[in-house]
CSV table of N, CA, C and O in Angstrom, one decimal:
chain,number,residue,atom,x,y,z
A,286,UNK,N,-11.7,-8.5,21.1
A,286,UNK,CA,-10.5,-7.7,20.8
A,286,UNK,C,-9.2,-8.5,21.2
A,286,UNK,O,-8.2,-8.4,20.6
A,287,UNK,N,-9.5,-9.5,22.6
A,287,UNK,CA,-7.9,-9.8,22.7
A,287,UNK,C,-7.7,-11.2,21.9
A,287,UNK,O,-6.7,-11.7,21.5
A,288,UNK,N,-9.1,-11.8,21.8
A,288,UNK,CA,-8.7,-13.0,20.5
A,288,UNK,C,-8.3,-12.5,19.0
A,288,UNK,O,-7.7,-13.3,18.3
A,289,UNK,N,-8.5,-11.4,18.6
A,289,UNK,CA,-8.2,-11.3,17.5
A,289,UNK,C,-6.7,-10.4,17.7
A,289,UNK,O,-5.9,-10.5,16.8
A,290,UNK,N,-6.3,-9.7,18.7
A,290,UNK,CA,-5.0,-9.5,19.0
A,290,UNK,C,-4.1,-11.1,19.0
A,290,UNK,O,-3.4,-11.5,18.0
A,291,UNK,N,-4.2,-11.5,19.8
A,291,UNK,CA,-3.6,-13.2,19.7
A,291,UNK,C,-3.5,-13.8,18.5
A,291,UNK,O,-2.5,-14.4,18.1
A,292,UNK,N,-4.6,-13.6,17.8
A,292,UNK,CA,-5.0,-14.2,16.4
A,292,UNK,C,-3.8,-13.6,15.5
A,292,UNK,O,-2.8,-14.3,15.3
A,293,UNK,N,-3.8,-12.3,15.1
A,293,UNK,CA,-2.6,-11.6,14.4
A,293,UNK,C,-1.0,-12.1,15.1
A,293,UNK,O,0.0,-12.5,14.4
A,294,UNK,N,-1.1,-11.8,16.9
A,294,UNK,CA,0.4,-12.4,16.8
A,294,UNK,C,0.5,-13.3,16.8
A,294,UNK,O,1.7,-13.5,17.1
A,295,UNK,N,-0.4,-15.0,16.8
A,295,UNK,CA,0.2,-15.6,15.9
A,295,UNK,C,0.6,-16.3,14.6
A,295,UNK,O,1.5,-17.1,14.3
A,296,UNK,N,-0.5,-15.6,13.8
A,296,UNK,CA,-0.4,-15.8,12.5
A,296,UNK,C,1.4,-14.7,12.0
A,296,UNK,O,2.3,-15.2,11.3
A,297,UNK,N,1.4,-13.6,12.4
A,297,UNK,CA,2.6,-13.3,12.5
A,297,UNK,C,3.7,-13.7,12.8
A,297,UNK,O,4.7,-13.3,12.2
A,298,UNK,N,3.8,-14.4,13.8
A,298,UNK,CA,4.6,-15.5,14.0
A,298,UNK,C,4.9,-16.6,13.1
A,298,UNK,O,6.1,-16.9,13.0
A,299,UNK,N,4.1,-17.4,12.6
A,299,UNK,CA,3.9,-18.1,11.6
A,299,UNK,C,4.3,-17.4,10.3
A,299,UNK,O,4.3,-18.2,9.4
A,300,UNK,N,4.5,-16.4,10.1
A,300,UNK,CA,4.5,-16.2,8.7
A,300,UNK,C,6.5,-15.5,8.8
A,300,UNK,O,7.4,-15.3,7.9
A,301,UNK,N,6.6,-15.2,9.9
A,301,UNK,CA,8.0,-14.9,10.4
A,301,UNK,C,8.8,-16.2,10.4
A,301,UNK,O,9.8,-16.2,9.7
A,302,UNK,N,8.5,-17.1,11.0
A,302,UNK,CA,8.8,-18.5,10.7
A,302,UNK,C,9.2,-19.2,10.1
A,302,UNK,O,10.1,-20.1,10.4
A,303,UNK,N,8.5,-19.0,8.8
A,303,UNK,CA,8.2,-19.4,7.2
A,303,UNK,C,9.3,-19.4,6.4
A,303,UNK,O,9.8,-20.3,5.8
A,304,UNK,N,9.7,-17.7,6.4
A,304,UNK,CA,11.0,-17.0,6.4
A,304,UNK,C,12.0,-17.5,6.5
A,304,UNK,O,12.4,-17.8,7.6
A,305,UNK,N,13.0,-17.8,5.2
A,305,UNK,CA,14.0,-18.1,5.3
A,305,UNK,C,15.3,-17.2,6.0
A,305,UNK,O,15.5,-16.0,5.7
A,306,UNK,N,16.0,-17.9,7.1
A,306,UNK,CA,17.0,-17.0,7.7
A,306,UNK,C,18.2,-17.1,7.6
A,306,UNK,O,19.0,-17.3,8.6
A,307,UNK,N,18.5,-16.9,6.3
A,307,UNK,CA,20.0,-17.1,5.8
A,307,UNK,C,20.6,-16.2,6.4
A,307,UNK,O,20.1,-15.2,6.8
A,308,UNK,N,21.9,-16.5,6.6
A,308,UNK,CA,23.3,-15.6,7.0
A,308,UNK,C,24.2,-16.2,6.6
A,308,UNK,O,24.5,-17.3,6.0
A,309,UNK,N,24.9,-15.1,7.0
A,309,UNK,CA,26.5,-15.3,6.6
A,309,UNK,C,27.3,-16.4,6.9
A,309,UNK,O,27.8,-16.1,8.0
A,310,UNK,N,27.9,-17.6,6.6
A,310,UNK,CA,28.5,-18.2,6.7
A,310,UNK,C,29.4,-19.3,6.1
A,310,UNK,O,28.6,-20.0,5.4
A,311,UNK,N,30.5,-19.9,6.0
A,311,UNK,CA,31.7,-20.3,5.0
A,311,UNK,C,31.1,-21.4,4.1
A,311,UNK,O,30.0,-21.6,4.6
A,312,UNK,N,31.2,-22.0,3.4
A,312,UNK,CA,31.2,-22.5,2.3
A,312,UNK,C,31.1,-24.1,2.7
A,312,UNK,O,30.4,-24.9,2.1
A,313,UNK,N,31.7,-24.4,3.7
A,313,UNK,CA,31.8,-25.4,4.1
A,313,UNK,C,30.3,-26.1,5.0
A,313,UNK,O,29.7,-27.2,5.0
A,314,UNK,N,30.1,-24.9,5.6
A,314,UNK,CA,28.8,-24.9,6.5
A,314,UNK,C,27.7,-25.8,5.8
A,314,UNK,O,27.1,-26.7,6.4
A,315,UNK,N,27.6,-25.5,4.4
A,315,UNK,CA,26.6,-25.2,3.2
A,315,UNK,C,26.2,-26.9,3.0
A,315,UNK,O,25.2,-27.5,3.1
A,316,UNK,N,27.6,-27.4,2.7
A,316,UNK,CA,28.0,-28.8,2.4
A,316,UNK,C,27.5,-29.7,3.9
A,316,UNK,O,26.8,-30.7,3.8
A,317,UNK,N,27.9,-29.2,4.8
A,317,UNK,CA,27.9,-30.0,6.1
A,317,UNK,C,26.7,-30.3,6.8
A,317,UNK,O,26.3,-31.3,7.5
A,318,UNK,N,25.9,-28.9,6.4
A,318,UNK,CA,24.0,-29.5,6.7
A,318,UNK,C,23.5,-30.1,5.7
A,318,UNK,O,22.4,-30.7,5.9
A,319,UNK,N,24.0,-30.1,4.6
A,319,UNK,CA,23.7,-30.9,3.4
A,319,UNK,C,23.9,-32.8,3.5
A,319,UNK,O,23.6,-33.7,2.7
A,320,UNK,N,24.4,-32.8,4.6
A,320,UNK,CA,24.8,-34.5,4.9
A,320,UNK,C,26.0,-34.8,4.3
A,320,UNK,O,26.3,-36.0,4.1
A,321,UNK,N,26.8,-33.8,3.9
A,321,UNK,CA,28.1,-34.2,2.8
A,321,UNK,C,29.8,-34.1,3.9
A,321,UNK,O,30.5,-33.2,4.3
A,322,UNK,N,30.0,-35.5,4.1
A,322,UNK,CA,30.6,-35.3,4.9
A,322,UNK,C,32.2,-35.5,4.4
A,322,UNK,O,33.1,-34.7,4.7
A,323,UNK,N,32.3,-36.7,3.8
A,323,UNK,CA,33.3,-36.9,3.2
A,323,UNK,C,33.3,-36.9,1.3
A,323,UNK,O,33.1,-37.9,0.7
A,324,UNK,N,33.4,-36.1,0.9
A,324,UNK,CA,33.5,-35.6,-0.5
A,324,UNK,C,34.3,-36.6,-1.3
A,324,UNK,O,35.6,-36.6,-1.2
A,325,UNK,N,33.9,-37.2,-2.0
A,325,UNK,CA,34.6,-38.2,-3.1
A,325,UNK,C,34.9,-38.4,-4.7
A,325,UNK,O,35.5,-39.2,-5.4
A,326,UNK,N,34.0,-36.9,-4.9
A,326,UNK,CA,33.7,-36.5,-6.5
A,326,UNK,C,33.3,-34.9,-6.4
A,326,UNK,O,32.5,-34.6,-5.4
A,327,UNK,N,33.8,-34.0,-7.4
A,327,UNK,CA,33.4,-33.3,-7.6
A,327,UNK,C,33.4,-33.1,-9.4
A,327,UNK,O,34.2,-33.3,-10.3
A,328,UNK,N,32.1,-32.5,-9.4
A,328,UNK,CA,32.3,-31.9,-10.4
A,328,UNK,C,32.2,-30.2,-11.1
A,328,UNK,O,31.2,-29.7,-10.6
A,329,UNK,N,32.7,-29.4,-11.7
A,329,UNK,CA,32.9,-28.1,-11.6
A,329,UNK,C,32.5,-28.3,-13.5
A,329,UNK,O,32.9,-29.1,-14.3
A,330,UNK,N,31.4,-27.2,-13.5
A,330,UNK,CA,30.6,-27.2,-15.5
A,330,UNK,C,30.7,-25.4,-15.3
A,330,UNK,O,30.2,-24.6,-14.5
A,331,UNK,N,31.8,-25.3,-16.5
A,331,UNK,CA,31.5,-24.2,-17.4
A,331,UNK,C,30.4,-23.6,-17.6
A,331,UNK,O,29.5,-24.2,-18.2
A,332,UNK,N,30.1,-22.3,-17.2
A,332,UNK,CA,28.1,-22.0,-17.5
A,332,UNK,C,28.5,-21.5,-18.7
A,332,UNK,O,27.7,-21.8,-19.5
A,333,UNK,N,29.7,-20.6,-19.3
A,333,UNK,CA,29.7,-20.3,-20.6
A,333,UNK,C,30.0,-21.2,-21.8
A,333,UNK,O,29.8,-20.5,-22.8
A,334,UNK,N,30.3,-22.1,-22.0
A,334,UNK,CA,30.5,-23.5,-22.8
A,334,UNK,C,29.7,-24.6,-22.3
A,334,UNK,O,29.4,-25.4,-23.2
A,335,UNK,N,29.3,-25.0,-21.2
A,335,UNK,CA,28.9,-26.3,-20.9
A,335,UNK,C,29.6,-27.1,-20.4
A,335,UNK,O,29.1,-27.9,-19.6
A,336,UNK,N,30.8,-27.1,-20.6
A,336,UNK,CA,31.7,-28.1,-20.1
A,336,UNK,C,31.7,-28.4,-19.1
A,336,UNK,O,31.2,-27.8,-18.2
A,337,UNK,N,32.3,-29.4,-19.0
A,337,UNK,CA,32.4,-29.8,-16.9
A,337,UNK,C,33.6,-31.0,-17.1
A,337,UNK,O,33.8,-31.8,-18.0
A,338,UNK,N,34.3,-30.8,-15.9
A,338,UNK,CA,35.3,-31.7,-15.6
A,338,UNK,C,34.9,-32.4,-14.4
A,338,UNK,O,34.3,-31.6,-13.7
A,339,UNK,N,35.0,-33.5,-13.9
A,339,UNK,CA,35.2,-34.5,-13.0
A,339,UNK,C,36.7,-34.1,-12.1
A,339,UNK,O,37.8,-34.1,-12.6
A,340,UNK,N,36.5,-33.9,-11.0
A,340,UNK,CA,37.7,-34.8,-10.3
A,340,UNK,C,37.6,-35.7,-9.1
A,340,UNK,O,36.6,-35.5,-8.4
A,341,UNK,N,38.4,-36.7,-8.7
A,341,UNK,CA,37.8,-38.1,-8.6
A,341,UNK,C,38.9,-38.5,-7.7
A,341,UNK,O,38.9,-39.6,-7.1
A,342,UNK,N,40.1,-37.5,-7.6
A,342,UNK,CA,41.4,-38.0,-6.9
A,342,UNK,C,41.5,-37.4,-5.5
A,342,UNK,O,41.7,-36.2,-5.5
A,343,UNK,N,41.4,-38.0,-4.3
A,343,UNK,CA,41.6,-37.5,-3.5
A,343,UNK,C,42.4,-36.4,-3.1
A,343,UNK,O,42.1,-35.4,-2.5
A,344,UNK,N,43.6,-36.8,-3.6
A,344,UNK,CA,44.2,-35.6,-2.9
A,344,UNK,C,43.8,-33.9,-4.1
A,344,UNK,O,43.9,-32.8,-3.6
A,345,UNK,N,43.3,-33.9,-5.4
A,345,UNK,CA,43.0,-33.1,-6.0
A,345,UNK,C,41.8,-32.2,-4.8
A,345,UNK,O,41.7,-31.1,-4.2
A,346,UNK,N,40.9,-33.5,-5.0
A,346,UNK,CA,39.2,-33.2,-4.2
A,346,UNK,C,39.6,-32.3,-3.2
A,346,UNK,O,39.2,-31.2,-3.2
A,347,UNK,N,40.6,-32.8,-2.0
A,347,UNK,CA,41.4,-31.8,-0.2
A,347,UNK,C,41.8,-30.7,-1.3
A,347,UNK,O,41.2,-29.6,-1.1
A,348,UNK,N,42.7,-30.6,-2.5
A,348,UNK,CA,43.4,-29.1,-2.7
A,348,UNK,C,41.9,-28.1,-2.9
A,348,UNK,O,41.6,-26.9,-2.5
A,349,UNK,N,41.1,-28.9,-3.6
A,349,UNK,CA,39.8,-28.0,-4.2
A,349,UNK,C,38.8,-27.2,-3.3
A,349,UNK,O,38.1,-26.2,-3.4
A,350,UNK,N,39.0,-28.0,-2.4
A,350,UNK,CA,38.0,-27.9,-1.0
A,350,UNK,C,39.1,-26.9,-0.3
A,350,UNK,O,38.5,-25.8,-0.4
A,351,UNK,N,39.9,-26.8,0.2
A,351,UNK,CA,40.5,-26.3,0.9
A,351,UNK,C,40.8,-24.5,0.7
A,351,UNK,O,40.9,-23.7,1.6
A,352,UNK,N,41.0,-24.5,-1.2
A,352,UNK,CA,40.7,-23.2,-1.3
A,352,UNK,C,39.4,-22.6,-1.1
A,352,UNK,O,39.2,-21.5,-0.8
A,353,UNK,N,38.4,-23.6,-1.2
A,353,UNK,CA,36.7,-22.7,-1.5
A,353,UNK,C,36.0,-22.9,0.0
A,353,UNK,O,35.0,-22.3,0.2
A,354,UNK,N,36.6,-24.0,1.0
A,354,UNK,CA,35.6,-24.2,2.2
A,354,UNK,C,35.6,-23.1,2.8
A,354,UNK,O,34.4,-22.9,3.1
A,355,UNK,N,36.5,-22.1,3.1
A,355,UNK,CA,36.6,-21.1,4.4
A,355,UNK,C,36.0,-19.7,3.4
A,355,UNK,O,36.5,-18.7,3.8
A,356,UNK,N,35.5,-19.7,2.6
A,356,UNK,CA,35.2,-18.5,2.3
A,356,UNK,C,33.8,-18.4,2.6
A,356,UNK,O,32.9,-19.2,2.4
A,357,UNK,N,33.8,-17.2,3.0
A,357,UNK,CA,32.5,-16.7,3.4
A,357,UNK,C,31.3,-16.2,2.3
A,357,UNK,O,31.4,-15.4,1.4
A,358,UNK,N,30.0,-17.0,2.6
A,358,UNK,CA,29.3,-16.2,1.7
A,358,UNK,C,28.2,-15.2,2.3
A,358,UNK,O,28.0,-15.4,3.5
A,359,UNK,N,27.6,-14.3,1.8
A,359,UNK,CA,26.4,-13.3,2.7
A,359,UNK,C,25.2,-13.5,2.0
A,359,UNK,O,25.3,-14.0,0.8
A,360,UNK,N,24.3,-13.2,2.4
A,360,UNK,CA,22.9,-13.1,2.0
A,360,UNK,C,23.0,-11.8,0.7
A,360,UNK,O,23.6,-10.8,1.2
A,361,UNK,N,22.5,-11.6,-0.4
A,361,UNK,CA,22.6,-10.9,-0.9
A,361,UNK,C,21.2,-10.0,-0.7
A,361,UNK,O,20.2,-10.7,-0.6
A,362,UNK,N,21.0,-8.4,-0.6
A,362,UNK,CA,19.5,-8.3,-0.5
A,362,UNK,C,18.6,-8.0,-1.2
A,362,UNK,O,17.5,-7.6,-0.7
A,363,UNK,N,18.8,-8.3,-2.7
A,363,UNK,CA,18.2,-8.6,-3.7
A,363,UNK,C,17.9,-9.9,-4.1
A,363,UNK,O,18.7,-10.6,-4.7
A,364,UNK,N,16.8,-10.5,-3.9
A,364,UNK,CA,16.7,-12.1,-4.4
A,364,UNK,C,16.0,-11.9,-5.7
A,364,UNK,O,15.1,-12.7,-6.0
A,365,UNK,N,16.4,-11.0,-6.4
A,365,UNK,CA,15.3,-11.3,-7.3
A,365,UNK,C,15.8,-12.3,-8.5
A,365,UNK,O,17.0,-12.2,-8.7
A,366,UNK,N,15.2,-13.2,-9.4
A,366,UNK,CA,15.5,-14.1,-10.2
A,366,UNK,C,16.2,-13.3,-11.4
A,366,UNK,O,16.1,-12.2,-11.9
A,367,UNK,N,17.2,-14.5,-11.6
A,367,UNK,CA,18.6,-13.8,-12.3
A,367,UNK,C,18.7,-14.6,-13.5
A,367,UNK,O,17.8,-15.5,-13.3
A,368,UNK,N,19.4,-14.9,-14.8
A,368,UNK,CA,19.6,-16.3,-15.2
A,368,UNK,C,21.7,-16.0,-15.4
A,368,UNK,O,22.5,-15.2,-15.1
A,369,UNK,N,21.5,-17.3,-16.0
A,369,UNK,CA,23.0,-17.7,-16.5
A,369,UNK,C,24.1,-17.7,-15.1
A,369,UNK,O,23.7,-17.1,-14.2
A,370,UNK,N,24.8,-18.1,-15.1
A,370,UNK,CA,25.9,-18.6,-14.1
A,370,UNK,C,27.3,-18.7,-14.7
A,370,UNK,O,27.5,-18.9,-15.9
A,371,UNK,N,28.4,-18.5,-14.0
A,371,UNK,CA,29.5,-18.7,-14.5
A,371,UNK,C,30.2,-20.2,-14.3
A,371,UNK,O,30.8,-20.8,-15.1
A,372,UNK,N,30.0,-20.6,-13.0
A,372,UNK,CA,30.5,-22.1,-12.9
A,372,UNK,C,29.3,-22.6,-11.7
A,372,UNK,O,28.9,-22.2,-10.6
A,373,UNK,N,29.0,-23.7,-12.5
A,373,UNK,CA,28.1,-24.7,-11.4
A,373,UNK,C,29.4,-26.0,-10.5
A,373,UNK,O,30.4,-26.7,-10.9
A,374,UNK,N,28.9,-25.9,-9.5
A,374,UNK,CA,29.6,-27.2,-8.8
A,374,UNK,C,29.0,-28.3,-8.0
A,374,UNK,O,28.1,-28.1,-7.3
A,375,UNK,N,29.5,-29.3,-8.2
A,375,UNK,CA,28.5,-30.5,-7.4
A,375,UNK,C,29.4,-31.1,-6.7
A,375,UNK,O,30.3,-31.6,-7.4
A,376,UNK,N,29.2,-31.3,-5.1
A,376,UNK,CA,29.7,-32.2,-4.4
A,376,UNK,C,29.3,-33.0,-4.1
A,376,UNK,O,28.1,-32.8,-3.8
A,377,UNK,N,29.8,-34.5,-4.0
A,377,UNK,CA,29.6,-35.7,-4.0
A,377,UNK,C,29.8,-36.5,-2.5
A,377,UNK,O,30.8,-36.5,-1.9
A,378,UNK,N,29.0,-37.0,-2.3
A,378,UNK,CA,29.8,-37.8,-0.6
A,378,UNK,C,28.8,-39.4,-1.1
A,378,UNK,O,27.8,-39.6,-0.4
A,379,UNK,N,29.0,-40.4,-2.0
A,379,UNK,CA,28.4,-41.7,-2.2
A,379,UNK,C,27.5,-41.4,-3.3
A,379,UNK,O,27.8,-41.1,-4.5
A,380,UNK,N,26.1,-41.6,-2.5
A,380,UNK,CA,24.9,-40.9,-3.3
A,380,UNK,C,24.7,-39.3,-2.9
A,380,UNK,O,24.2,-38.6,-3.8
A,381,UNK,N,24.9,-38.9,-1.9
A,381,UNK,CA,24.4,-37.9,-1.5
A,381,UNK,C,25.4,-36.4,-2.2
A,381,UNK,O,26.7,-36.3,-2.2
A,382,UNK,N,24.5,-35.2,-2.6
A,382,UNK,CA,25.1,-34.2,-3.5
A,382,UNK,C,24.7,-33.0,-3.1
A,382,UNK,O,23.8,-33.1,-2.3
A,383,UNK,N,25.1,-31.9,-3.3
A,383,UNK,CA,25.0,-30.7,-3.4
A,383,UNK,C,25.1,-30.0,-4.4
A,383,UNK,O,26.1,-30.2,-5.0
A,384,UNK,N,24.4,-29.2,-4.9
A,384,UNK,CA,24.5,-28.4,-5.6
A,384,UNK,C,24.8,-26.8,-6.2
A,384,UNK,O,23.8,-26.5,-6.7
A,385,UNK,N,25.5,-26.0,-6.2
A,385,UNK,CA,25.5,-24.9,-6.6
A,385,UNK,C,26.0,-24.0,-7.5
A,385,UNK,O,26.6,-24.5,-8.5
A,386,UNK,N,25.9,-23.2,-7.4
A,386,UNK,CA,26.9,-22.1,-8.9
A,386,UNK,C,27.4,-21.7,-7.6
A,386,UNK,O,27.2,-22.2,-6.5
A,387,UNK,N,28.4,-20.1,-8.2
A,387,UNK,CA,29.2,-19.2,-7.6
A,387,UNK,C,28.9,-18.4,-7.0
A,387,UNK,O,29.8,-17.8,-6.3
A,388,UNK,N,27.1,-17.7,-6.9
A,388,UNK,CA,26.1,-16.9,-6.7
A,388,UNK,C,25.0,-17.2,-5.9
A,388,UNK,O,24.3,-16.4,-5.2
A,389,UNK,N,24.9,-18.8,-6.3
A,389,UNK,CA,23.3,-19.4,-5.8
A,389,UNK,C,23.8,-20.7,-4.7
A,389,UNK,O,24.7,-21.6,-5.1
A,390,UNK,N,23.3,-20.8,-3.7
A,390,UNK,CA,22.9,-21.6,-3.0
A,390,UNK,C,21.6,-21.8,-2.7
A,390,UNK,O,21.0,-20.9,-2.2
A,391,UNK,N,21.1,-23.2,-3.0
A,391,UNK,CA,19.8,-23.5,-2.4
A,391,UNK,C,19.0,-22.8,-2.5
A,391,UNK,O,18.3,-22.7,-1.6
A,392,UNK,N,18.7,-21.6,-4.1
A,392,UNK,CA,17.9,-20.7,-4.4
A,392,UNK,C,18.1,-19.6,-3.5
A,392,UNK,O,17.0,-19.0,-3.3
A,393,UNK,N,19.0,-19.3,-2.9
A,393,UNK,CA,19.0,-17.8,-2.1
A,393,UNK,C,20.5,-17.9,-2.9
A,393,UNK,O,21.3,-18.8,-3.2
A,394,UNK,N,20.5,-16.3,-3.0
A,394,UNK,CA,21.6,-15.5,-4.1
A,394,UNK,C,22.8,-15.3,-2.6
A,394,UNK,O,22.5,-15.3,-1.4
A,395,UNK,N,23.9,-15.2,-3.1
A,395,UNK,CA,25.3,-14.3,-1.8
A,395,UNK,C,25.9,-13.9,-2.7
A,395,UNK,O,25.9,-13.9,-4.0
A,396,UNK,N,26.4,-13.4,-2.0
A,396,UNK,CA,28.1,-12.6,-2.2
A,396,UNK,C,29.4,-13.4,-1.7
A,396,UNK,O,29.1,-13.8,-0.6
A,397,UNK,N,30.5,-13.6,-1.9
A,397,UNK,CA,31.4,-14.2,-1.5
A,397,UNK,C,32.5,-13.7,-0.8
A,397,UNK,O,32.9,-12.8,-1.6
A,398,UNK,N,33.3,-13.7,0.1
A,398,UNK,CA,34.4,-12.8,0.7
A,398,UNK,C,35.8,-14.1,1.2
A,398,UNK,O,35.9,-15.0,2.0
A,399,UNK,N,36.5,-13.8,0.5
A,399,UNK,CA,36.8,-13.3,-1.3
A,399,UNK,C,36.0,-14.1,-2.3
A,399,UNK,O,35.3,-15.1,-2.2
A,400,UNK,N,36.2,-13.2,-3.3
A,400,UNK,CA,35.2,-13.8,-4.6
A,400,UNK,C,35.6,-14.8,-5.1
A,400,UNK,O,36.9,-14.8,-5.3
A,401,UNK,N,35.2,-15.5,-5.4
A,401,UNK,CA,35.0,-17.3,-5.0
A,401,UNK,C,35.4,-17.4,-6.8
A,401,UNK,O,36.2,-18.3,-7.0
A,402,UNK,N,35.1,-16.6,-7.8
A,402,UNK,CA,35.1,-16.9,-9.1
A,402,UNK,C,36.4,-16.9,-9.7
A,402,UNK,O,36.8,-17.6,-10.6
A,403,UNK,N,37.2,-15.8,-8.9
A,403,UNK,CA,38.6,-15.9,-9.5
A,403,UNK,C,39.4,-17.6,-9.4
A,403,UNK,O,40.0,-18.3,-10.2
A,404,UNK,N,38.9,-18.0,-7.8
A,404,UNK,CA,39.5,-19.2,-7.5
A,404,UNK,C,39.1,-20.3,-8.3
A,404,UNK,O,40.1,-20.9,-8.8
A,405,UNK,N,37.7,-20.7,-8.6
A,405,UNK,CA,37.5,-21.3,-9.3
A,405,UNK,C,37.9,-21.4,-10.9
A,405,UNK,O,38.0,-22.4,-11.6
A,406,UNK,N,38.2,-20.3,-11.1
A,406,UNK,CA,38.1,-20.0,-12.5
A,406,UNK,C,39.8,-20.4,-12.8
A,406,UNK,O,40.3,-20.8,-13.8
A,407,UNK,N,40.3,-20.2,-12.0
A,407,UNK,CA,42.3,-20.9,-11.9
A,407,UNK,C,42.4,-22.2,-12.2
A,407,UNK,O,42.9,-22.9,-13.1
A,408,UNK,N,41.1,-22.5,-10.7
A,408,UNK,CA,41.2,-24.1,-10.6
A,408,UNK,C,41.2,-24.9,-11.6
A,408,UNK,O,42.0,-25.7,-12.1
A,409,UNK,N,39.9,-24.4,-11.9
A,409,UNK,CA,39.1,-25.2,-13.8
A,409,UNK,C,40.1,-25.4,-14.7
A,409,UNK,O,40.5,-26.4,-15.1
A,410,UNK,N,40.4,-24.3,-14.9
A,410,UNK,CA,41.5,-24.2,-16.5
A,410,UNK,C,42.6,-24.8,-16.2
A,410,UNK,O,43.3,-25.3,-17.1
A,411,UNK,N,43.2,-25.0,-14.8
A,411,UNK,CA,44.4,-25.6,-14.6
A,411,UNK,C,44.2,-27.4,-14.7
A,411,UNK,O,45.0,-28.2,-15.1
A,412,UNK,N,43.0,-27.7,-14.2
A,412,UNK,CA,42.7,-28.8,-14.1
A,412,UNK,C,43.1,-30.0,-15.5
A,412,UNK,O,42.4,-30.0,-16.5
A,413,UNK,N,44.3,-30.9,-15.3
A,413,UNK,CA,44.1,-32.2,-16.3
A,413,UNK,C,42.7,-32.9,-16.8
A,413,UNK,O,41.5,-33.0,-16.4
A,414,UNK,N,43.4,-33.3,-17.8
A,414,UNK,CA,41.8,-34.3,-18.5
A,414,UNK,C,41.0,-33.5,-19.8
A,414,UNK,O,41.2,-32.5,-20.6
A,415,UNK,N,39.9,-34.6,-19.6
A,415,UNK,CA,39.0,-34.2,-20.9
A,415,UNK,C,38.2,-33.8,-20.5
A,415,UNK,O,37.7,-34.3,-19.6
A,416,UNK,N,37.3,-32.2,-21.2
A,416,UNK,CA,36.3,-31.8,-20.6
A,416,UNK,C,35.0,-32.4,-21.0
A,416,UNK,O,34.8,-32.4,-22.3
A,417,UNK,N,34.1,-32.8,-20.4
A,417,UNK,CA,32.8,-33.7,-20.3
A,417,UNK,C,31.9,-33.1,-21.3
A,417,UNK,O,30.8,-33.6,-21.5
């Protein structure tokens, strides 16, 4: 009886473990466990056309970052698989990248506080150049 008590709490343990334990926290966070320390390229793709622009200029890269780092995102408590996206983004630090849309990080869904879409969606359309 008390081996198989033991047995369950640790297999319960183990399976608690396992469990991804997302929370709440800024945008920046996301990038910074990601090994991305100093950002040198981004790129931002249209999910409704495809498009994507590059930007590649420092001082653009600090304005870009600066509106999107401090916003908060939350665990959403629905994970269930979704498709289509409004804007994907990739940050760059050499070789090393990140990946995300406006919804998804690292395959777990959030919420944004403030909604992260308006900002980006300024940014994009205002941005010079040719779209990719």
């Amino acid at each position: 009886m008390k081996k198989s008590l033991i047995l369950i709490l640790l297999v319960s343990l183990y399976l608690l473990s396992a469990c991804k334990n997302e929370k709440t926290q800024p945008l920046e966070e996301f990038y910074k466990d990601a090994k991305i320390e100093s950002v040198d390229k981004v790129i931002i793709q249209d999910g409704s056309t495809g498009a994507s622009k590059t930007i590649t200029q420092q001082e653009q890269i600090g304005e870009f970052l600066s509106l999107i780092k401090d916003i908060e995102f939350t665990p959403q408590e629905s994970q269930e698989k979704r498709e289509g996206w409004r804007y994907g983004i990739a940050l760059f630090d050499g070789e090393k990248e990140i990946k995300f849309t406006l919804n998804e990080i690292d395959t777990t869904y959030y919420d944004s506080n403030p909604d992260i879409h308006p900002i980006v969606d300024i940014y994009y359309k205002q941005l010079d150049g040719v779209e990719e």
